[in-house]
mmCIF file of C-alpha atoms (C1' of nucleotides) in Angstrom:
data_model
loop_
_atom_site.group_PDB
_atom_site.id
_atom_site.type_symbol
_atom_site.label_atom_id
_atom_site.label_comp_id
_atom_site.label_asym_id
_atom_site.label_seq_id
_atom_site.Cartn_x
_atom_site.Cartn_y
_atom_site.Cartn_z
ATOM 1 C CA UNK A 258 47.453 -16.554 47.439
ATOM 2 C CA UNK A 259 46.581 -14.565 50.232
ATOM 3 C CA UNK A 260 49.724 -12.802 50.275
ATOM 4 C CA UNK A 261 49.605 -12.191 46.912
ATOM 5 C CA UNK A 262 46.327 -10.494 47.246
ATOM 6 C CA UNK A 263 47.148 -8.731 50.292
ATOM 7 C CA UNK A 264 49.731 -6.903 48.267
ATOM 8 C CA UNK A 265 47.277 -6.292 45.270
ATOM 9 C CA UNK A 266 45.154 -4.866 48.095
ATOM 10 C CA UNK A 267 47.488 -2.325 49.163
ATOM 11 C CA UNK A 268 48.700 -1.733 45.413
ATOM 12 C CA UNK A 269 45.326 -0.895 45.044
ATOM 13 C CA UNK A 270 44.166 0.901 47.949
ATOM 14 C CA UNK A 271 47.456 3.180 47.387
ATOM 15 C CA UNK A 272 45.666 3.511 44.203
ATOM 16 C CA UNK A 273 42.693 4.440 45.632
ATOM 17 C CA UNK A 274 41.018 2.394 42.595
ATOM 18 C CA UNK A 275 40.866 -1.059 41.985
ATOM 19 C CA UNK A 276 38.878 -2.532 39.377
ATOM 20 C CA UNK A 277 40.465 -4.392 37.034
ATOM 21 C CA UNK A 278 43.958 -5.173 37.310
ATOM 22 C CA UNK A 279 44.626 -5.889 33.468
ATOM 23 C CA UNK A 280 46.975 -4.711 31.083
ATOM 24 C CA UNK A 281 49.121 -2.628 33.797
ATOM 25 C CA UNK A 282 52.085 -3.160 31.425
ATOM 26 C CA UNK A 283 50.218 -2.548 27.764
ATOM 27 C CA UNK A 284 50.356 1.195 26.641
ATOM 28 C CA UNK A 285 46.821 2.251 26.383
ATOM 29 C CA UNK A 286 45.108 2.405 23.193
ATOM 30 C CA UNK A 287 44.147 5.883 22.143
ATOM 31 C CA UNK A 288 41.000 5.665 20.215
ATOM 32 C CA UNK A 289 39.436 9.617 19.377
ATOM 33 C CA UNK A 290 35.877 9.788 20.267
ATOM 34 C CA UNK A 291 33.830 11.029 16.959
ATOM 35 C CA UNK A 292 32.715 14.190 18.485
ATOM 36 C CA UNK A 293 34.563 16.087 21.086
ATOM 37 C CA UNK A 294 33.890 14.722 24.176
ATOM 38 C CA UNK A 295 32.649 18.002 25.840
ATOM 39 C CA UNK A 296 30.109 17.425 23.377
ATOM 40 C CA UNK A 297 29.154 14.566 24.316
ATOM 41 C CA UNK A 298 29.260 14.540 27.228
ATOM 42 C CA UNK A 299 27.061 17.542 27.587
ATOM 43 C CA UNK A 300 24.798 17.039 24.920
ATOM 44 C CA UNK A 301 22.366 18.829 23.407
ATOM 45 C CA UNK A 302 25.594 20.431 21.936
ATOM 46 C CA UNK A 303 24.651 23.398 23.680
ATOM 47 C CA UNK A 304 28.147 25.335 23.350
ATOM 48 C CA UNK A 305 29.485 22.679 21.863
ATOM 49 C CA UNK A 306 28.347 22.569 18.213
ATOM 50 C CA UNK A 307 30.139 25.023 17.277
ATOM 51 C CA UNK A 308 33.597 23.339 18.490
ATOM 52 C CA UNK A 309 35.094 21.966 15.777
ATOM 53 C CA UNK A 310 38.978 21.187 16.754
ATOM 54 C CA UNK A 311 38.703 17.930 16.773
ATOM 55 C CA UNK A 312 39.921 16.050 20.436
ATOM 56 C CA UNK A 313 43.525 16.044 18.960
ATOM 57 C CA UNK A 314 43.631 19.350 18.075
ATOM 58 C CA UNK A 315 42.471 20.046 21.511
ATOM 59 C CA UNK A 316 45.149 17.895 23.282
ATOM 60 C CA UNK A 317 47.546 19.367 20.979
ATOM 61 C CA UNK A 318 46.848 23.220 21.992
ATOM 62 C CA UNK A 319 46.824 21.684 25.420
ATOM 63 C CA UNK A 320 50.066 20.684 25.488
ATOM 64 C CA UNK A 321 52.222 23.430 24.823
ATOM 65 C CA UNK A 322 55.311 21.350 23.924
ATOM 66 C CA UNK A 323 54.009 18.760 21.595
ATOM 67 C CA UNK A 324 57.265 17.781 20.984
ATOM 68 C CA UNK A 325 57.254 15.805 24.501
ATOM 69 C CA UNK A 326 54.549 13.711 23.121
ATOM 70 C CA UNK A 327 53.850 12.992 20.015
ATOM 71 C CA UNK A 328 51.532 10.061 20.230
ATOM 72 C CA UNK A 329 48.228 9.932 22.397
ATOM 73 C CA UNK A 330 50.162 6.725 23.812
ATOM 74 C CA UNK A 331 53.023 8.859 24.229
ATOM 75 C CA UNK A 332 51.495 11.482 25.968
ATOM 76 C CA UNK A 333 49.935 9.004 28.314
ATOM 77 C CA UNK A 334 52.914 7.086 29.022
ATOM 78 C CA UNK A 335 54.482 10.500 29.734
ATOM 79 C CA UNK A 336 52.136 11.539 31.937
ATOM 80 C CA UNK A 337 52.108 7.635 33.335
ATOM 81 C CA UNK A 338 55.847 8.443 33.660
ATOM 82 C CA UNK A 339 55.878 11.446 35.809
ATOM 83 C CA UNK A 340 54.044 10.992 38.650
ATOM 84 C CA UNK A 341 53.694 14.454 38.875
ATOM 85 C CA UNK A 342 52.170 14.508 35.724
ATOM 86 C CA UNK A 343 48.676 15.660 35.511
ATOM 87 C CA UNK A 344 46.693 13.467 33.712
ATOM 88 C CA UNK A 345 43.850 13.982 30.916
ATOM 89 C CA UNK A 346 42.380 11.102 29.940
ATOM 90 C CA UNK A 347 39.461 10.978 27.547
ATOM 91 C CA UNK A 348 38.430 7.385 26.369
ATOM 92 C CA UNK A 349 36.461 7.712 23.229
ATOM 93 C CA UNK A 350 35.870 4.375 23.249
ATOM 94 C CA UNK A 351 34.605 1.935 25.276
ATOM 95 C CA UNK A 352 32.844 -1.360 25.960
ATOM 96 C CA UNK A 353 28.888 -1.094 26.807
ATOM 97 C CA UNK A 354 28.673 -0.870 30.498
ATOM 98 C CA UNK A 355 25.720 -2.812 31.309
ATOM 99 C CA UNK A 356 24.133 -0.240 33.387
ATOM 100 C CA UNK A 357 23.813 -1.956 36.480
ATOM 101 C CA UNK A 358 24.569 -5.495 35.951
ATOM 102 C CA UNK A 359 28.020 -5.604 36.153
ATOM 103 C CA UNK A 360 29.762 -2.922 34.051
ATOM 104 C CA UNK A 361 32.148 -2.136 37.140
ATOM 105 C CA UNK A 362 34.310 -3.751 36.687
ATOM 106 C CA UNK A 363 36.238 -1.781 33.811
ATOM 107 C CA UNK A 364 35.446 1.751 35.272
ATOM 108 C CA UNK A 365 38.572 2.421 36.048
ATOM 109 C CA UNK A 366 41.514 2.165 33.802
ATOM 110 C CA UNK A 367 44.439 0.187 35.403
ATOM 111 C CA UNK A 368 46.415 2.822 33.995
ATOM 112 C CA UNK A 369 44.919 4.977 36.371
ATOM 113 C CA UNK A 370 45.118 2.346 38.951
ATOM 114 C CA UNK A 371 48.568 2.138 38.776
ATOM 115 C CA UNK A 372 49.874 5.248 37.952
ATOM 116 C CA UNK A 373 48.241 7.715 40.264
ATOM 117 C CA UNK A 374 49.810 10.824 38.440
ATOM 118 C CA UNK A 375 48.963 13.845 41.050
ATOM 119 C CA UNK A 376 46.871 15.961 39.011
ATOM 120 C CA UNK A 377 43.777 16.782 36.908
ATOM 121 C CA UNK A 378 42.496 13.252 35.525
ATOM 122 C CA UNK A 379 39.882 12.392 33.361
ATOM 123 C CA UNK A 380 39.479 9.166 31.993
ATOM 124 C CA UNK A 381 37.751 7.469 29.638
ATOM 125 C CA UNK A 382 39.410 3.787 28.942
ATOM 126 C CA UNK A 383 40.369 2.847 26.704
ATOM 127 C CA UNK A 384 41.413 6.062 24.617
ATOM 128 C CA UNK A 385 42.465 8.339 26.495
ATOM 129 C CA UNK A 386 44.796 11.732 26.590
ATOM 130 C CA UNK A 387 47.042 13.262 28.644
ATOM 131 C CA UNK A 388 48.053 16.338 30.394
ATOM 132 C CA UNK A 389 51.746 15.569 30.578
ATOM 133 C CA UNK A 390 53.892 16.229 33.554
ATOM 134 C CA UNK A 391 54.373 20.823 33.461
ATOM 135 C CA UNK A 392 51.120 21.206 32.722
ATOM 136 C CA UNK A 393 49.156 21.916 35.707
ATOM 137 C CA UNK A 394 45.473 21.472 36.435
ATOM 138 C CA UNK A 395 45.024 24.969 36.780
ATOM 139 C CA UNK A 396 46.951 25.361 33.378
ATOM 140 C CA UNK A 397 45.043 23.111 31.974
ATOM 141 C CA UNK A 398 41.687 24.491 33.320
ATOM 142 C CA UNK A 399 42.658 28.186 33.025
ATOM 143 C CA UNK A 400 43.352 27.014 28.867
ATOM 144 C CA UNK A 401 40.905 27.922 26.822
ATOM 145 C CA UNK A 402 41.182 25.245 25.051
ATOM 146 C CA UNK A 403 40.034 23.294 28.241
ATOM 147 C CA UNK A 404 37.353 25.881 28.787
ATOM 148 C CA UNK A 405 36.215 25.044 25.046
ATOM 149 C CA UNK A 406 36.087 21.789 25.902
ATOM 150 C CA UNK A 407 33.487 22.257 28.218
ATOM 151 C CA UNK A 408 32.109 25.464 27.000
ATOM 152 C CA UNK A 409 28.601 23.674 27.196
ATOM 153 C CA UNK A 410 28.824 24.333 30.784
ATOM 154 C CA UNK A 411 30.518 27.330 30.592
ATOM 155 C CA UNK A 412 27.323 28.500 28.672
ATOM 156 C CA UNK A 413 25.521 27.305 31.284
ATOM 157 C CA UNK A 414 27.395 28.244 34.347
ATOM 158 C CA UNK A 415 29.572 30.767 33.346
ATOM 159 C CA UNK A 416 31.957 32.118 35.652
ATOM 160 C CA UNK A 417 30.472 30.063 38.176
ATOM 161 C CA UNK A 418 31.228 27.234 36.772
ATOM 162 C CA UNK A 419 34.536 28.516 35.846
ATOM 163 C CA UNK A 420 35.396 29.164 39.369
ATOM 164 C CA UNK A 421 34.361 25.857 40.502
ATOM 165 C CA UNK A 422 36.572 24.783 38.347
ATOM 166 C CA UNK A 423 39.460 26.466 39.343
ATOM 167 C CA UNK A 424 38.307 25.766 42.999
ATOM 168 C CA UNK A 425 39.162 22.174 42.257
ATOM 169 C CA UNK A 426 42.100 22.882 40.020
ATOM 170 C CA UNK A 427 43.433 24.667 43.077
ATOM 171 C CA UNK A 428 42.829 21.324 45.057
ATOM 172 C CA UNK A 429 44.129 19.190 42.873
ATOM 173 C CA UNK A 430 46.943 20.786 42.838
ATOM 174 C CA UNK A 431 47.114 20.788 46.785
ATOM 175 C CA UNK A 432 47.110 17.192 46.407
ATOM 176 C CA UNK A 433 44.153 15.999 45.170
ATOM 177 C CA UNK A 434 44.185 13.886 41.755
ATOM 178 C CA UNK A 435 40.747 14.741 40.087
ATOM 179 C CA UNK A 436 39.729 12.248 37.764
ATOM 180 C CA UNK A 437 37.034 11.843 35.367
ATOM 181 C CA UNK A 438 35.680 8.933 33.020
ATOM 182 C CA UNK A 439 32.802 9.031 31.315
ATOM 183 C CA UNK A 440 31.138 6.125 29.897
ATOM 184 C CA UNK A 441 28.596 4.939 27.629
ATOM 185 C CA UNK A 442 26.736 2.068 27.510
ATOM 186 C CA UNK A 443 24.605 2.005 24.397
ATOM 187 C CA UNK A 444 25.933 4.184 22.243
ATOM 188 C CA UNK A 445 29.447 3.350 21.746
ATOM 189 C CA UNK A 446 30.722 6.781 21.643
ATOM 190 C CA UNK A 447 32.154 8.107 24.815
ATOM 191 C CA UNK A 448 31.236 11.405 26.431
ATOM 192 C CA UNK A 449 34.014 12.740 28.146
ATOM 193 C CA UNK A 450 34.529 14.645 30.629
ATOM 194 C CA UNK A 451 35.098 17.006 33.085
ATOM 195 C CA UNK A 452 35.027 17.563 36.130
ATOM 196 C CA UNK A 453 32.631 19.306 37.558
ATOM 197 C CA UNK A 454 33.196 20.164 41.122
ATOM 198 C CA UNK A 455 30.804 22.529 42.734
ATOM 199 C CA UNK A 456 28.070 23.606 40.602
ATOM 200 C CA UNK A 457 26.309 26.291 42.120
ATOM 201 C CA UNK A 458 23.272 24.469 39.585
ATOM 202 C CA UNK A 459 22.778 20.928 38.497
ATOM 203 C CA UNK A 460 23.388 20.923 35.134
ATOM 204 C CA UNK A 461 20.669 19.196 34.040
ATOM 205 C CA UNK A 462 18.993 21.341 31.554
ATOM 206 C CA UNK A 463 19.796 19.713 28.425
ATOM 207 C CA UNK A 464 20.855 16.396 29.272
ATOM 208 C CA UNK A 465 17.988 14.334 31.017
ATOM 209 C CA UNK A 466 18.190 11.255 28.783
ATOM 210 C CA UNK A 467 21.736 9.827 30.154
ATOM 211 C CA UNK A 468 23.042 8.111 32.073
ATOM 212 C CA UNK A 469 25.352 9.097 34.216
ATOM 213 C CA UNK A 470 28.415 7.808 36.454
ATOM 214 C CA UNK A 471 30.513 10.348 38.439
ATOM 215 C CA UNK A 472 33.128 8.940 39.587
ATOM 216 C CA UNK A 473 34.961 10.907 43.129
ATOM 217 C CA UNK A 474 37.681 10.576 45.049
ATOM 218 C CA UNK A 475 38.914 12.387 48.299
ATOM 219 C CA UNK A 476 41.085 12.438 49.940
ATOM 220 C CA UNK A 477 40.116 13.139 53.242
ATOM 221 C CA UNK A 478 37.777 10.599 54.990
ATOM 222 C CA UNK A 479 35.181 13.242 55.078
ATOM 223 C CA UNK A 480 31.502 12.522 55.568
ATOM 224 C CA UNK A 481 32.122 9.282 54.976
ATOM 225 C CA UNK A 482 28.370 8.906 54.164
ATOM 226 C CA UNK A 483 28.454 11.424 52.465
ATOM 227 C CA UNK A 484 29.764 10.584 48.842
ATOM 228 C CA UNK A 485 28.469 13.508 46.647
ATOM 229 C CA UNK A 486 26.042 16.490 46.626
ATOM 230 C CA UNK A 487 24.278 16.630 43.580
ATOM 231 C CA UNK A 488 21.596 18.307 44.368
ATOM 232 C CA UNK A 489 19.480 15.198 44.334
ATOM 233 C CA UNK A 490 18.345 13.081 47.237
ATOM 234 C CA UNK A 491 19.459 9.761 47.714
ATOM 235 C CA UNK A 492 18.018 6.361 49.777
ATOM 236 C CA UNK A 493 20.367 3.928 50.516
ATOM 237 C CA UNK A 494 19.095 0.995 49.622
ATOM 238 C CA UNK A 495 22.174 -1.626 49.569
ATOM 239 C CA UNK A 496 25.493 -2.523 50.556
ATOM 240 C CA UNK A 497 28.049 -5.228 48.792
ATOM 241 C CA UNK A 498 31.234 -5.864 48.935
ATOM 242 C CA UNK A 499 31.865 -6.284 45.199
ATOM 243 C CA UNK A 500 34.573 -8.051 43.633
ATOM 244 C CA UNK A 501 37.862 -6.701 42.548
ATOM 245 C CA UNK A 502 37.232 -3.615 44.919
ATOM 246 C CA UNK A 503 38.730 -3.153 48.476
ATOM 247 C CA UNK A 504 35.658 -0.933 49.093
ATOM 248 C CA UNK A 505 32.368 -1.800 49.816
ATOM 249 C CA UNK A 506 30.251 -0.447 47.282
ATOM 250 C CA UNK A 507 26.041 1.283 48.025
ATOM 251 C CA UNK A 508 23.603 1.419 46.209
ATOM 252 C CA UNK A 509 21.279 4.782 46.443
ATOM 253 C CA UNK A 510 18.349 5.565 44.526
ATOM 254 C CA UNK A 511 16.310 8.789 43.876
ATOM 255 C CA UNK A 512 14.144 8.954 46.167
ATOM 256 C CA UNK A 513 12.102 11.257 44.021
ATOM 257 C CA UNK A 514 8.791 9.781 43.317
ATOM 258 C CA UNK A 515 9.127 8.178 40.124
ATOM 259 C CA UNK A 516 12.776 8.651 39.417
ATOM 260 C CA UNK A 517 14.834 6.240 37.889
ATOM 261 C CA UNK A 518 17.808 7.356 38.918
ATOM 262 C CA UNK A 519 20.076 5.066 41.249
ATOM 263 C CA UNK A 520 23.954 5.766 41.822
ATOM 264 C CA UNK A 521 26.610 3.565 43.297
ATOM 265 C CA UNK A 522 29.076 4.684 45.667
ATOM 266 C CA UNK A 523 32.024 2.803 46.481
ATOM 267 C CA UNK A 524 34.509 4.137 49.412
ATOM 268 C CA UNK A 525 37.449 2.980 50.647
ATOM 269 C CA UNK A 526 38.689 1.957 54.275
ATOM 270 C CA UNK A 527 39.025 5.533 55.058
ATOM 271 C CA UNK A 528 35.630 6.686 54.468
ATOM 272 C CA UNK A 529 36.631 8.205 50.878
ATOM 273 C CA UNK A 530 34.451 8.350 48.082
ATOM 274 C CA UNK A 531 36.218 6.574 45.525
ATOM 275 C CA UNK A 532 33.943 6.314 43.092
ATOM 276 C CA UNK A 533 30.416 7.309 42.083
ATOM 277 C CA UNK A 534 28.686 5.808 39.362
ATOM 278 C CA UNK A 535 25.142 7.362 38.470
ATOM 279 C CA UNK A 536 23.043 5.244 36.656
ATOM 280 C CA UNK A 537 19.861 6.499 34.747
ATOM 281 C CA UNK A 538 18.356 10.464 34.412
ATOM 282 C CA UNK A 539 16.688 12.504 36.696
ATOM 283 C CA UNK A 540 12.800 13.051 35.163
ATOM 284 C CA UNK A 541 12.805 16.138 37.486
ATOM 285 C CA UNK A 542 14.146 19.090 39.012
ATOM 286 C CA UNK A 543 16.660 18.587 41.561
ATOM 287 C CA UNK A 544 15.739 19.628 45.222
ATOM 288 C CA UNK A 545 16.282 23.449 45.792
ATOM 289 C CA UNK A 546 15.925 22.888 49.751
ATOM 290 C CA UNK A 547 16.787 19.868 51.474
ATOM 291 C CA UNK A 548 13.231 19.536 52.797
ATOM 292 C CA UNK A 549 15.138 17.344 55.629
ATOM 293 C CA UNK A 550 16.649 18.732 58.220
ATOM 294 C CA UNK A 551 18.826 16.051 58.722
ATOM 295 C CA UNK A 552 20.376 16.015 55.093
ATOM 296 C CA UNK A 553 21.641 19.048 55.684
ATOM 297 C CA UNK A 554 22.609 17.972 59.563
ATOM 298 C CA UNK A 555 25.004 15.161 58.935
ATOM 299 C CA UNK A 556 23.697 14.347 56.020
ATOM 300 C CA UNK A 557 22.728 11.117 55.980
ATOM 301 C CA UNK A 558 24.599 9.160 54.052
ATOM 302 C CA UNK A 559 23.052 9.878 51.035
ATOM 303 C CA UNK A 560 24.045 13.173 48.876
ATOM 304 C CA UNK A 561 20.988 14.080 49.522
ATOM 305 C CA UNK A 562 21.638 16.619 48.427
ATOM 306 C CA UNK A 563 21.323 20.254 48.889
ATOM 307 C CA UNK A 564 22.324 21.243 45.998
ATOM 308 C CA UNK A 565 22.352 24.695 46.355
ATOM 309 C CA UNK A 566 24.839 26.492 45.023
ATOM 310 C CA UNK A 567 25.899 28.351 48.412
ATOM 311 C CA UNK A 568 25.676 25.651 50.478
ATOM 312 C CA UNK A 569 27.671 23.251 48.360
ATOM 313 C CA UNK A 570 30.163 25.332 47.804
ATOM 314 C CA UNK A 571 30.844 25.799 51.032
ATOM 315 C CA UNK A 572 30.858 22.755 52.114
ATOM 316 C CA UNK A 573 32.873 21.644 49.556
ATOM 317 C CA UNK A 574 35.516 24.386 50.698
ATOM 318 C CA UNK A 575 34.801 23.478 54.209
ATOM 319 C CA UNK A 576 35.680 19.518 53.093
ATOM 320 C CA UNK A 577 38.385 20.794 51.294
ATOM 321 C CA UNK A 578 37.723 18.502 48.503
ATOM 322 C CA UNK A 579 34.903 19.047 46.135
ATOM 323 C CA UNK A 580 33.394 16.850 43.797
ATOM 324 C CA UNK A 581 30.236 16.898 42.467
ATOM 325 C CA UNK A 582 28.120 15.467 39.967
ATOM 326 C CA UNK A 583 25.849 16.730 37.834
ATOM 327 C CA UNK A 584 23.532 14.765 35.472
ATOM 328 C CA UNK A 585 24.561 14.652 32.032
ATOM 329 C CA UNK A 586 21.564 13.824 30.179
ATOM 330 C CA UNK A 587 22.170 13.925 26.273
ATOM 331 C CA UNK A 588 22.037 11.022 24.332
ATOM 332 C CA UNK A 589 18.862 10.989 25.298
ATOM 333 C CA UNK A 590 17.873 7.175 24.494
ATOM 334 C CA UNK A 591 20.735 5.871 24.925
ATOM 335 C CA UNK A 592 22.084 5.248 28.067
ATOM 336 C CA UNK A 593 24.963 6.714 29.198
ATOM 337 C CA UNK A 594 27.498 6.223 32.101
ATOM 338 C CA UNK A 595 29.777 9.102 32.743
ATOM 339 C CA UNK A 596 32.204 8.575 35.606
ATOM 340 C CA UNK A 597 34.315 11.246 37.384
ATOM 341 C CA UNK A 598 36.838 10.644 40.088
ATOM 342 C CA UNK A 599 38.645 12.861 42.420
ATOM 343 C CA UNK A 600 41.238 10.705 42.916
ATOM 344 C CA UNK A 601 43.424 12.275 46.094
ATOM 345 C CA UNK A 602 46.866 12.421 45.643
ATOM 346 C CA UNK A 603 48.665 9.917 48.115
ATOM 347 C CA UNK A 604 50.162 11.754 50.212
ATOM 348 C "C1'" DA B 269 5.613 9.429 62.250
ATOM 349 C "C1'" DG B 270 8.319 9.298 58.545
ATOM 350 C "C1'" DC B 271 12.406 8.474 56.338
ATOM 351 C "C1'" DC B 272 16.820 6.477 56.179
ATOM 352 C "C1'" DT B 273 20.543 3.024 57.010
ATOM 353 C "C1'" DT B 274 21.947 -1.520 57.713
ATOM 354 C "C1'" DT B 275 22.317 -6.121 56.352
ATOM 355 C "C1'" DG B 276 21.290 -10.734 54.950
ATOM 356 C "C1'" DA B 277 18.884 -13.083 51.402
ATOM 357 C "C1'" DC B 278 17.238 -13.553 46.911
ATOM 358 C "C1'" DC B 279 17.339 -12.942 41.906
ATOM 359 C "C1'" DA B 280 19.284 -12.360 37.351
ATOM 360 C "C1'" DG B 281 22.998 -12.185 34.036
ATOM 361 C "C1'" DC B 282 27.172 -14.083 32.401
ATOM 362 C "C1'" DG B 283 31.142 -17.150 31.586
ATOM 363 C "C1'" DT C 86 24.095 -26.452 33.951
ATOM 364 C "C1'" DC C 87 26.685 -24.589 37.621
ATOM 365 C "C1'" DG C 88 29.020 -21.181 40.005
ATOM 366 C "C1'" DC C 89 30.164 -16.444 40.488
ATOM 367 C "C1'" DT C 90 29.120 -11.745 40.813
ATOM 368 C "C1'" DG C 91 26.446 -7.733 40.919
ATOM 369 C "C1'" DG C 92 22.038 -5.631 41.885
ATOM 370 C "C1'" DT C 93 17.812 -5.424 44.443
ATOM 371 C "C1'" DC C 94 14.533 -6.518 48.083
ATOM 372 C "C1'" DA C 95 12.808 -6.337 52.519
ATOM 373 C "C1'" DA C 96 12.838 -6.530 57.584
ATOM 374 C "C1'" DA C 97 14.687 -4.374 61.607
ATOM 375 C "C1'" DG C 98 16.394 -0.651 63.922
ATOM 376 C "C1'" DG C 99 17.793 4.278 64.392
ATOM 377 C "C1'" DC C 100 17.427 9.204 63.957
#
DNA sequence: AGCCTTTGACCAGCG
DNA sequence: TCGCTGGTCAAAGGC
């Protein structure tokens, strides 16, 4: 037994995610979310009402030889197929993720988990599509069918946005896997994602009602405290070793005043952020100055976060891996997980 | 002095 | 009802 596990250890640490180790045969179901996921995912529909493609349609402009895949399945088992696929994956539906109780156990798709593809990534078990293997991040981020996607933020961010973006495109490609899933826990529909890597401002105009679960990966063993900036500061407040998980897994809460907001951050052996799950909305602005010195020092282990644009950015560029977070508040009552992962490309 | 991290223990939910 | 697991608390120590 301990062999065995040893060996689902390393599967899974070359995975960088291990959560649940089911169905790693079974072709993924693809289940369209009702409303584009952009849209959900950013709520408020802010640039997003007016999108009307539905996901497919999106996918579909994606790809620029649908005749590779015809099939949402197909297009992830192509992408599953080449490891040098770059990967989409939007899950438009999903099981309620009990916000903190326990949900983590399905954050991750085993897809995922086992097939690593080296690219852009978003995921959303259990639907899910794919960027199949010649369409590169920065293809896929430079389409505008990607940029409609998220035109919510575009709206918001514009260029800035964009660039980030591309910034992280550009380090995907370098070897960096970028993966997003977005969940929801009581409404069933899933928001979707995107990644969104530096933002030069939290993007937490419209959406203060979710809750949200970034998910990041690096691949460098960075700050290892350090799991995110998102502009928000963080107090650890626990440690555990959870189940099905090589990595040790913190708990950090807001330490605004009253906020809800806590966020778990798992990282693995080497000090990379594998995963950040945020967990409840921010009732306030995010910090403009780290009013500590020492978050911006060594940072503390907590994001906490200067979120300012400038200084993000360039410490994302100086990390050479980006990853941010940014509060996706929408669904206002309901309560909403959205999970993005960098996921490094083994190198 | 204040805030944060660490870490073991406790509690609650679920099968 | 019991055991397991995840989440939270709280004391101690550090920066």
């Amino acid at each position: 037994m301990a062999e065995k596990e040893e060996e689902e250890q390393q599967q899974t640490k070359q995975s960088l995610t291990s959560k649940s180790s089911t169905g790693g045969a079974s072709r993924p179901t693809i289940s369209l979310p009702p409303r584009p996921f952009g849209e959900m995912f950013y709520s408020g529909g802010v640039g997003f009402s007016g999108f009307s493609p539905g996901p497919m349609t999106l996918v579909s402009n994606m790809f620029s030889d649908p005749d590779e895949f015809k099939s949402f399945s197909q297009l992830v088992a192509g992408a599953v197929a080449s490891p040098a696929a770059a990967a989409v994956v939007a899950s438009a539906h999903q099981p309620p993720v009990s916000s903190v109780g326990g949900g983590g156990d399905s954050l991750l798709d085993p897809r995922i988990k086992q097939n690593r593809p080296t690219g852009l990534m978003i995921t959303q078990p259990p639907g899910m599509f794919t960027v199949p293997a010649g369409l590169s991040p920065a293809t896929l981020l430079d389409s505008p069918s990607f940029f409609g996607l998220f035109s919510p933020i575009q709206g918001s961010f514009g260029t800035t946005h964009q660039q980030a973006l591309a910034q992280v495109t550009a380090q995907a490609v370098h070897g960096n896997n970028v993966q997003i899933q977005s969940e929801s826990s009581t409404q069933q529909q899933q928001t979707s994602l995107t990644e969104v890597p530096s933002f030069s401002a939290p993007v937490q105009d419209q959406r203060d009602n979710s809750e949200v679960t970034v998910y990041e990966h690096r691949s460098q063993p960075q700050n290892a405290d350090k799991p995110a900036d998102d502009g928000y500061n963080w107090r650890k407040y626990g440690q555990k070793q959870v189940k099905g998980s090589d990595f040790p897994r913190s708990y950090y809460k807001c330490t605004h005043g009253a906020c809800p907001v806590k966020k778990k951050v798992e990282r693995s052996v080497d000090g990379q952020v594998t995963e950040i799950i945020y967990k409840g909305q921010h009732n306030h602005e995010p910090p403009q100055n780290n009013k500590r010195g020492r978050d911006n020092d060594n940072n503390n282990n907590n994001n906490n976060g200067s979120c300012n644009s400038l200084n993000k950015s360039k410490r994302d560029q100086e990390t050479s891996q980006v990853t941010t977070t940014e509060q996706i508040s929408e669904a206002s009552d309901s309560e909403e997980h959205t999970k993005m992962s960098l996921i490094p490309r083994e190198g």
